[in-house]
Amino acid sequence: MQLTTEKFIRDFKDTLHEEQMIKVPDASPAELFETLAHTIRKYITPLWLERRRKLVESQQKIAYYFSIEFLPGRMLETNLLNLGILDTVKEGFAELGVDFDAVRNAEHDMALGNGGLGRLAAAFMDSLATTGYPGFGNGIRYQYGLFKQKIVNGYQVELPDDWFGSLGNVWETRKDHDAVFVNLYGNVYLRANEEGRITPIYENAQVLRAVPYDVPQIGFGNDNVNNLRLWDVEIPEKFEHFYPTLESRRKVTDITAVLYPDDSNSEGKELRLIQEYFMTSAGLQTIIKSYLKQGLPLEKIHEKVSVHINDTHPAVAPAEFMRLLIDEYGLEWNEAWQATVKTMSYTNHTILSEALEKWDAGLFKYVLPRVYQIILEIDNRYVAELANRGIAPEMIENTRIVKDNQVHMAHLAIIGGHSINGVAKLHTELLKEDTLRDFYAIYPEKFNNKTNGIIQRRWLQISDEPLSAEIDKLIGNHWRTDIHELRKLLDYQNDQQVLNDFYRVKQEAKARLAAYIKESTGVEVSTEAIFDVQVKRLHAYKRQLLNLMHIIKLYWDLKDNPDKDVVPRVFIFGAKAAPGYHFAKSVIKLINEVANLVNHDESLQGKLKVVFLENYRVSLAELIIPAADVSEQISLASKEASGTSNMKFMMTGAITLATLDGANIEIKDEVGDDNIVIFGMDKDEVYSHYQRHDYYSRGVYESNPVIRRVVDTFINGTIPNASQEGSEIYEALITHNDEYFLLEDFASYVAAQEKIDQLYRDKGKWAKMSLVNIAHSGKFTSDDTITQYAQEIWNLKK
Ligand code: 26Q
C-alpha cells in the first residue's frame, strides 16, 4: 500500500487522541503499540474486505489449514513489512521522537504453539497470503499460550502465558454472526423417518457455542489479506440455566483455556479430545455453509474446498465431515465419502509409530457418540473393501482405524483423505518404508514429500536487518521479493572486503546478544568466542545432553591443561521442557549447574562459557539466531522429521553442525560437504542397531576412558547441586542403554567440534562458508513449500 510519512503521522496522532486521549510524549510503549496496531488495522480493513469480495465473486477453490497450533510470535513488524510501510512507520516515529524498538517490544508474542509444528503453520499463513493462493487457517483461540518459563535455582518453573494481558489481541476481529453450535456427549440412536431414511436422534447432548475470531494474514507486497480463524467457546444463551455455578461454567471455558504442551503424558486427556473436535467441527460447519452460499451441489464440494489436517490433532475431520454431509445435509454415504476423500489431506510430523495419536475407544464413544458410529462404519467398509481387493488380512488388521479398543487417528486421516505427506525427504522415505509401510503398499499414490520451509522475511529482513542491508549493497534489493536471488552472493565468495563486511555484521549481532546475555543472566561473554547455539524444545532425541557431554569434555581438557589452545566458546541453550517430562527437566537443571560451574571458574580463563536463556520463544529467536556462529542440529539420525531452526540459522550465516537427519540432509545437498560439518551415524546405521539389537552402552562406557570420565562427572560430585538429576542421567545412559546412542556418536561429535575449532581460526574461510550458506538458503523459503502444497495437493489457482 501507499503511505506517506506525513499521512501516517496524522493517522497515528488522530488514533492516539481518539482512543487514549493523550499526546505522544505522555504515552507508554504499550499505549503507543496499541495505537499503532489500531492505526494499521484501519489500513488493513478495506484490503481484507476487498479480498473477500473478490473470492466470493470468482468462486475460487479455497484451502483450509486445520491446525491445533499457530505460533506467529509478534505480528507488528511482519504486518508493517508485508504492507510495505515498515520504513515509513520507522521514519514517522523518528520524527515523533518515538523509539520504535520499545514499541515493538511492547507486543506480547502470540505463542499458540509448542514449536516447529505451530511455527510452520504460522509460516504457511504468511506464505499463502504472499503467494496469493486462497488459503485460510482454522485453529483455537487459547486464552493462555505455551507456558512462560522461568529458571529458578537451575530448575524450570512454569508460569501462565497470559498473552491477552490488558490489551487483548489487538489484531483479531470477533465474528459473532459466524458462530456455530458443537455437540458433545449424550446418546445417539438411529430411527427411520417418514421417508424411510435412517436418521440419528440425539439425546442429552451438551451444546456449546463456537465463536470465531479472525486474524488478518497479510501478503508481502501484494495487499492481499487472508484469514486465520481462531475459535473460542461460549455457553449458548438458551442453555445458560444448565450452568448455574462458576464451577460448571469454568468446565466450558476450560475448553479453550490452555494449549497442551507436546508431551506423551497428556495423551488420552478428554479435554484435549474435546479441543480437537471443537475446532474441527466448528471449522467444517462454516466451510460447508459458505460453500452452499455459492448455490453449488454439496457432492461437488471438493472442487471448491480443500481441508488440510496438520498432524493428527484435527484428524477427526473426515469423520465429522461425513457426519455433517449425511446427518445434517442428507447426502448418501457413497457420495459423501467420495467428496470427503477428495477434500481431505494430511501432513505427518513424527516418525515414531508409538507417538501416533490414538484414543481409547470407550472415551471416544462417550465424548463423540455419533462420530464414533461413523468411524466404525468407515472402518467396516474399509476392511470389506480391502478384503475384496485381496489384500492380506494381516495388512488390513495393521491399517484399520479401530483395533485393540483404540481409535487410530493417523489411519483415519490416511484412509479418509487423498494425500499424506512427510516434511523432509528422509522423513517421507522413512514413512514409506517403515512407520506407514503397509499404507504405502495399499495407497502408494497418496504419499508425497513436502520439505518444510521458513519465512525468509522474518529471519532476514526483520530479525537481521543489518545483514539484509549488507546484501542490498552487493546484489541490490530484488532478493527481498525473490529470495533465490541470494545465489548472486556466490559471486563474492572470494572477495575479502565482502567477507570482512559479513564478518563484521555477525560480530555486531553477537554484541547485541552478548548485551542481552549480560542483562538477563549476568554472565559476561566475549564476541571473540564462537557462539555455539542449540535452541529448540527439550527432547531426549534432540540430544541437548550430547552437547552438554561435549562441554564437560572441554571442561576437563581445560582443567588438565589450562593453556590448551582452543578458540573460546560460548555455548548458548534455549529450551522449554514439557511440564511432565521429567528427564527433560533434569537436563535443564544440569545445563544450568554446569553453567554455574564453568562460568565462575577463573582457571578456565574465559575460554568456556555456558548460558541458558530462559523462556525461549519466537521473539527471542529473532535475537539469538542472527548471532550464531554454529547451529547445533544433533538429533539421532531418523528422529527429527525435518527441523526448521536449522534453516533459519543457515539463512543468517551460521555453520551447521549436524547429523544426517531431517532437513539437515537437504541443507548439506545445497551447500556441499565443505560448507557444513556432519558427524554421527546415519539412519541406516541406527536402523541396523535396532535390527541386530547389538548396542551396549555400558560396553562403550567401560572401554572408552574419555567417555567414562564425562559420564562419571554426572555422579561424582563435580557438578554441585544436581546429584539427583546427575544420577538420573547416568542411569539413562548406562543402565537403560542410552536410547538415543549418545555414547556411540560421542567420539565423532567431539571430532566434529574440533573441526569447528580449526575452521574458525581462519576467519576468511569461515566467512566464506557463512556466505555460501546464506546464498543457498533460498531453497528453504516456505513460499515455495506452500506453492507445492497448493499445486500438488490442493489444486488451487491464484
Ligand atoms: C501430543 C499429545 C498431547 C498433547 C500434545 C501433543 C503434541 C503437541 C505438539 C504433539 C506434538 C506436537 C508438536 C510437534 C512438532 O512440533 N513436531 C515438529 O514439527 C516440525 C514441523 O514439521 C518439524 O520440523 C520437527 O522435526 C518436528 O519435531
Coordinates of N, CA and C in Angstrom, one line a residue, residues 563-667:
D563 N 46.4 -24.1 29.6 CA 46.9 -23.3 28.5 C 46.5 -23.9 27.1
K564 N 45.7 -24.9 27.2 CA 45.3 -25.6 25.9 C 44.8 -24.5 24.9
D565 N 45.3 -24.7 23.7 CA 45.0 -23.7 22.6 C 43.6 -24.0 22.0
V566 N 42.6 -23.4 22.5 CA 41.3 -23.6 21.9 C 40.7 -22.2 21.6
V567 N 39.9 -22.1 20.6 CA 39.1 -20.9 20.4 C 38.1 -20.8 21.5
P568 N 38.0 -19.7 22.2 CA 37.0 -19.5 23.2 C 35.6 -19.8 22.7
R569 N 34.8 -20.4 23.5 CA 33.4 -20.8 23.1 C 32.4 -20.3 24.1
V570 N 31.3 -19.9 23.6 CA 30.1 -19.6 24.4 C 29.0 -20.6 23.9
F571 N 28.6 -21.5 24.8 CA 27.5 -22.4 24.4 C 26.2 -21.8 24.9
I572 N 25.3 -21.7 24.0 CA 24.0 -21.0 24.3 C 22.9 -22.0 24.1
F573 N 22.1 -22.1 25.1 CA 20.9 -23.0 25.1 C 19.6 -22.2 25.3
G574 N 18.6 -22.6 24.6 CA 17.3 -22.2 24.9 C 16.3 -23.3 24.7
A575 N 15.5 -23.7 25.7 CA 14.7 -24.9 25.5 C 13.6 -24.9 26.6
K576 N 12.4 -25.2 26.2 CA 11.3 -25.5 27.2 C 11.1 -27.0 27.2
A577 N 10.9 -27.5 28.4 CA 10.6 -28.9 28.6 C 9.1 -29.0 28.9
A578 N 8.4 -30.0 28.4 CA 7.0 -30.2 28.8 C 7.0 -30.4 30.3
P579 N 6.0 -29.8 31.0 CA 6.0 -29.8 32.4 C 6.0 -31.2 33.0
G580 N 5.5 -32.2 32.3 CA 5.5 -33.5 32.9 C 6.7 -34.4 32.4
Y581 N 7.6 -33.8 31.7 CA 8.7 -34.6 31.1 C 9.9 -34.5 32.0
H582 N 10.0 -35.5 32.9 CA 10.9 -35.5 34.0 C 12.4 -35.4 33.5
F583 N 12.7 -36.3 32.6 CA 14.1 -36.4 32.1 C 14.5 -35.0 31.5
A584 N 13.6 -34.4 30.7 CA 14.0 -33.2 30.0 C 14.3 -32.1 31.0
K585 N 13.5 -32.1 32.1 CA 13.7 -31.1 33.2 C 15.0 -31.3 33.9
S586 N 15.4 -32.6 34.0 CA 16.7 -32.9 34.6 C 17.9 -32.4 33.8
V587 N 17.7 -32.5 32.5 CA 18.7 -32.0 31.6 C 18.9 -30.5 31.7
I588 N 17.7 -29.8 31.8 CA 17.8 -28.3 32.0 C 18.5 -28.0 33.3
K589 N 18.2 -28.7 34.3 CA 18.9 -28.4 35.6 C 20.4 -28.6 35.5
L590 N 20.8 -29.7 34.8 CA 22.2 -30.0 34.7 C 22.9 -28.9 33.8
I591 N 22.3 -28.5 32.7 CA 22.9 -27.5 31.9 C 23.2 -26.2 32.8
N592 N 22.2 -25.9 33.6 CA 22.3 -24.7 34.4 C 23.4 -24.9 35.5
E593 N 23.5 -26.1 36.0 CA 24.5 -26.2 37.1 C 25.9 -26.3 36.4
V594 N 26.0 -26.9 35.3 CA 27.3 -26.9 34.6 C 27.7 -25.4 34.2
A595 N 26.7 -24.7 33.8 CA 26.9 -23.2 33.5 C 27.5 -22.5 34.8
N596 N 26.9 -22.8 35.9 CA 27.4 -22.2 37.2 C 28.8 -22.6 37.4
L597 N 29.1 -23.8 37.2 CA 30.4 -24.4 37.5 C 31.4 -23.7 36.6
V598 N 31.2 -23.7 35.3 CA 32.3 -23.2 34.4 C 32.3 -21.7 34.3
N599 N 31.2 -21.0 34.4 CA 31.2 -19.6 34.3 C 32.0 -18.9 35.5
H600 N 32.1 -19.6 36.6 CA 32.7 -19.0 37.7 C 34.1 -19.5 38.0
D601 N 34.6 -20.3 37.1 CA 35.9 -20.9 37.3 C 37.0 -20.1 36.6
E602 N 37.7 -19.3 37.4 CA 38.7 -18.4 36.8 C 39.8 -19.2 36.1
S603 N 40.1 -20.4 36.5 CA 41.2 -21.1 35.9 C 40.9 -21.4 34.4
L604 N 39.6 -21.3 34.0 CA 39.3 -21.5 32.6 C 39.6 -20.3 31.7
Q605 N 40.0 -19.2 32.3 CA 40.4 -18.0 31.6 C 39.4 -17.5 30.5
G606 N 38.2 -17.7 30.8 CA 37.1 -17.2 29.9 C 37.0 -18.0 28.6
K607 N 37.7 -19.2 28.5 CA 37.7 -19.9 27.3 C 36.4 -20.7 27.1
L608 N 35.7 -20.9 28.2 CA 34.4 -21.7 28.1 C 33.3 -21.0 28.9
K609 N 32.2 -20.7 28.2 CA 31.1 -20.1 28.9 C 29.8 -20.9 28.5
V610 N 28.9 -21.1 29.4 CA 27.7 -21.8 29.1 C 26.5 -20.9 29.6
V611 N 25.6 -20.7 28.7 CA 24.4 -19.8 29.0 C 23.1 -20.5 28.7
F612 N 22.2 -20.5 29.6 CA 20.9 -21.0 29.3 C 19.9 -19.8 29.4
L613 N 19.4 -19.5 28.2 CA 18.5 -18.3 28.2 C 17.0 -18.8 28.4
E614 N 16.4 -18.2 29.5 CA 15.1 -18.7 29.8 C 14.0 -18.2 28.8
N615 N 12.9 -19.0 28.8 CA 11.7 -18.6 28.0 C 12.0 -18.4 26.5
Y616 N 12.6 -19.4 25.9 CA 12.8 -19.4 24.5 C 11.5 -19.3 23.8
R617 N 11.4 -18.4 22.8 CA 10.2 -18.2 22.1 C 10.6 -17.5 20.8
V618 N 9.6 -17.2 19.9 CA 9.9 -16.7 18.6 C 10.7 -15.3 18.7
S619 N 10.2 -14.4 19.6 CA 10.9 -13.1 19.6 C 12.3 -13.2 20.2
L620 N 12.5 -14.2 21.0 CA 13.9 -14.4 21.5 C 14.8 -15.0 20.4
A621 N 14.2 -15.9 19.6 CA 14.9 -16.5 18.5 C 15.4 -15.4 17.5
E622 N 14.6 -14.4 17.4 CA 14.9 -13.3 16.4 C 16.2 -12.6 16.9
L623 N 16.5 -12.6 18.2 CA 17.7 -12.0 18.7 C 18.9 -13.0 18.7
I624 N 18.6 -14.3 18.9 CA 19.6 -15.3 19.1 C 20.1 -15.7 17.7
I625 N 19.2 -16.1 16.8 CA 19.7 -16.8 15.6 C 20.7 -15.9 14.7
P626 N 20.4 -14.6 14.5 CA 21.4 -13.9 13.7 C 22.8 -13.8 14.4
A627 N 22.9 -14.1 15.7 CA 24.1 -14.0 16.4 C 24.9 -15.4 16.5
A628 N 24.4 -16.4 15.9 CA 25.0 -17.7 16.0 C 26.1 -17.9 15.0
D629 N 27.3 -18.5 15.5 CA 28.3 -18.9 14.5 C 28.0 -20.4 14.2
V630 N 27.6 -21.2 15.2 CA 27.4 -22.6 15.0 C 26.0 -23.0 15.3
S631 N 25.3 -23.7 14.4 CA 24.0 -24.2 14.6 C 24.0 -25.7 14.9
E632 N 23.6 -26.0 16.2 CA 23.6 -27.4 16.6 C 22.3 -28.1 16.2
Q633 N 22.5 -29.1 15.3 CA 21.3 -29.9 14.8 C 21.7 -31.3 14.9
I634 N 21.7 -31.8 16.2 CA 22.4 -33.1 16.5 C 21.5 -34.2 16.9
S635 N 20.2 -34.2 16.5 CA 19.3 -35.3 16.8 C 19.9 -36.6 16.3
L636 N 19.4 -37.7 16.9 CA 19.8 -39.0 16.4 C 19.1 -39.2 15.0
A637 N 20.0 -39.6 14.1 CA 19.5 -39.8 12.7 C 18.2 -40.6 12.7
S638 N 17.3 -40.1 11.9 CA 15.9 -40.7 11.7 C 14.9 -40.1 12.7
K639 N 15.3 -39.4 13.7 CA 14.3 -39.0 14.7 C 13.7 -37.6 14.5
E640 N 14.4 -36.6 13.9 CA 13.9 -35.3 13.7 C 13.2 -35.3 12.3
A641 N 11.9 -35.1 12.3 CA 11.2 -35.2 11.0 C 11.8 -34.2 10.0
S642 N 12.0 -33.0 10.4 CA 12.6 -32.0 9.5 C 13.6 -31.1 10.2
G643 N 13.0 -30.4 11.2 CA 13.7 -29.3 11.9 C 13.4 -28.1 11.0
T644 N 13.3 -26.9 11.6 CA 13.2 -25.7 10.8 C 14.1 -24.6 11.3
S645 N 14.5 -24.7 12.6 CA 15.5 -23.7 13.0 C 16.8 -23.9 12.2
N646 N 17.1 -25.1 11.9 CA 18.3 -25.4 11.0 C 18.3 -24.4 9.8
M647 N 17.2 -24.2 9.2 CA 17.1 -23.4 8.0 C 17.3 -21.9 8.4
K648 N 16.8 -21.5 9.5 CA 16.9 -20.1 9.9 C 18.3 -19.7 10.2
F649 N 19.0 -20.6 10.9 CA 20.5 -20.4 11.2 C 21.3 -20.3 9.9
M650 N 21.0 -21.2 9.0 CA 21.7 -21.2 7.7 C 21.5 -19.9 7.0
M651 N 20.3 -19.4 7.0 CA 19.9 -18.2 6.3 C 20.7 -16.9 6.9
T652 N 21.0 -17.0 8.2 CA 21.7 -15.8 8.8 C 23.2 -16.1 8.9
G653 N 23.7 -17.2 8.2 CA 25.1 -17.3 8.1 C 25.8 -18.2 9.2
A654 N 25.0 -18.9 10.0 CA 25.7 -19.9 10.9 C 26.2 -21.1 10.1
I655 N 27.2 -21.8 10.6 CA 27.6 -23.1 10.1 C 26.9 -24.2 10.8
T656 N 26.3 -25.1 10.1 CA 25.5 -26.2 10.7 C 26.4 -27.3 11.1
L657 N 26.3 -27.7 12.4 CA 27.0 -28.9 12.9 C 25.9 -29.9 13.1
A658 N 25.9 -31.0 12.3 CA 24.7 -31.8 12.2 C 24.9 -33.3 12.0
T659 N 23.9 -34.0 12.4 CA 23.7 -35.4 11.9 C 23.0 -35.4 10.6
L660 N 23.0 -36.5 9.9 CA 22.3 -36.7 8.7 C 20.8 -37.0 9.0
D661 N 20.1 -36.0 9.5 CA 18.7 -36.2 9.9 C 17.9 -35.1 9.3
G662 N 16.6 -35.4 9.1 CA 15.6 -34.4 8.7 C 16.2 -33.6 7.5
A663 N 15.9 -32.3 7.6 CA 16.3 -31.4 6.5 C 17.7 -31.0 6.5
N664 N 18.5 -31.5 7.6 CA 19.9 -31.3 7.6 C 20.5 -31.8 6.3
I665 N 20.0 -33.0 5.9 CA 20.5 -33.6 4.7 C 20.3 -32.7 3.4
E666 N 19.1 -32.1 3.4 CA 18.9 -31.2 2.2 C 19.7 -29.9 2.3
I667 N 20.1 -29.5 3.5 CA 21.0 -28.3 3.7 C 22.4 -28.7 3.1

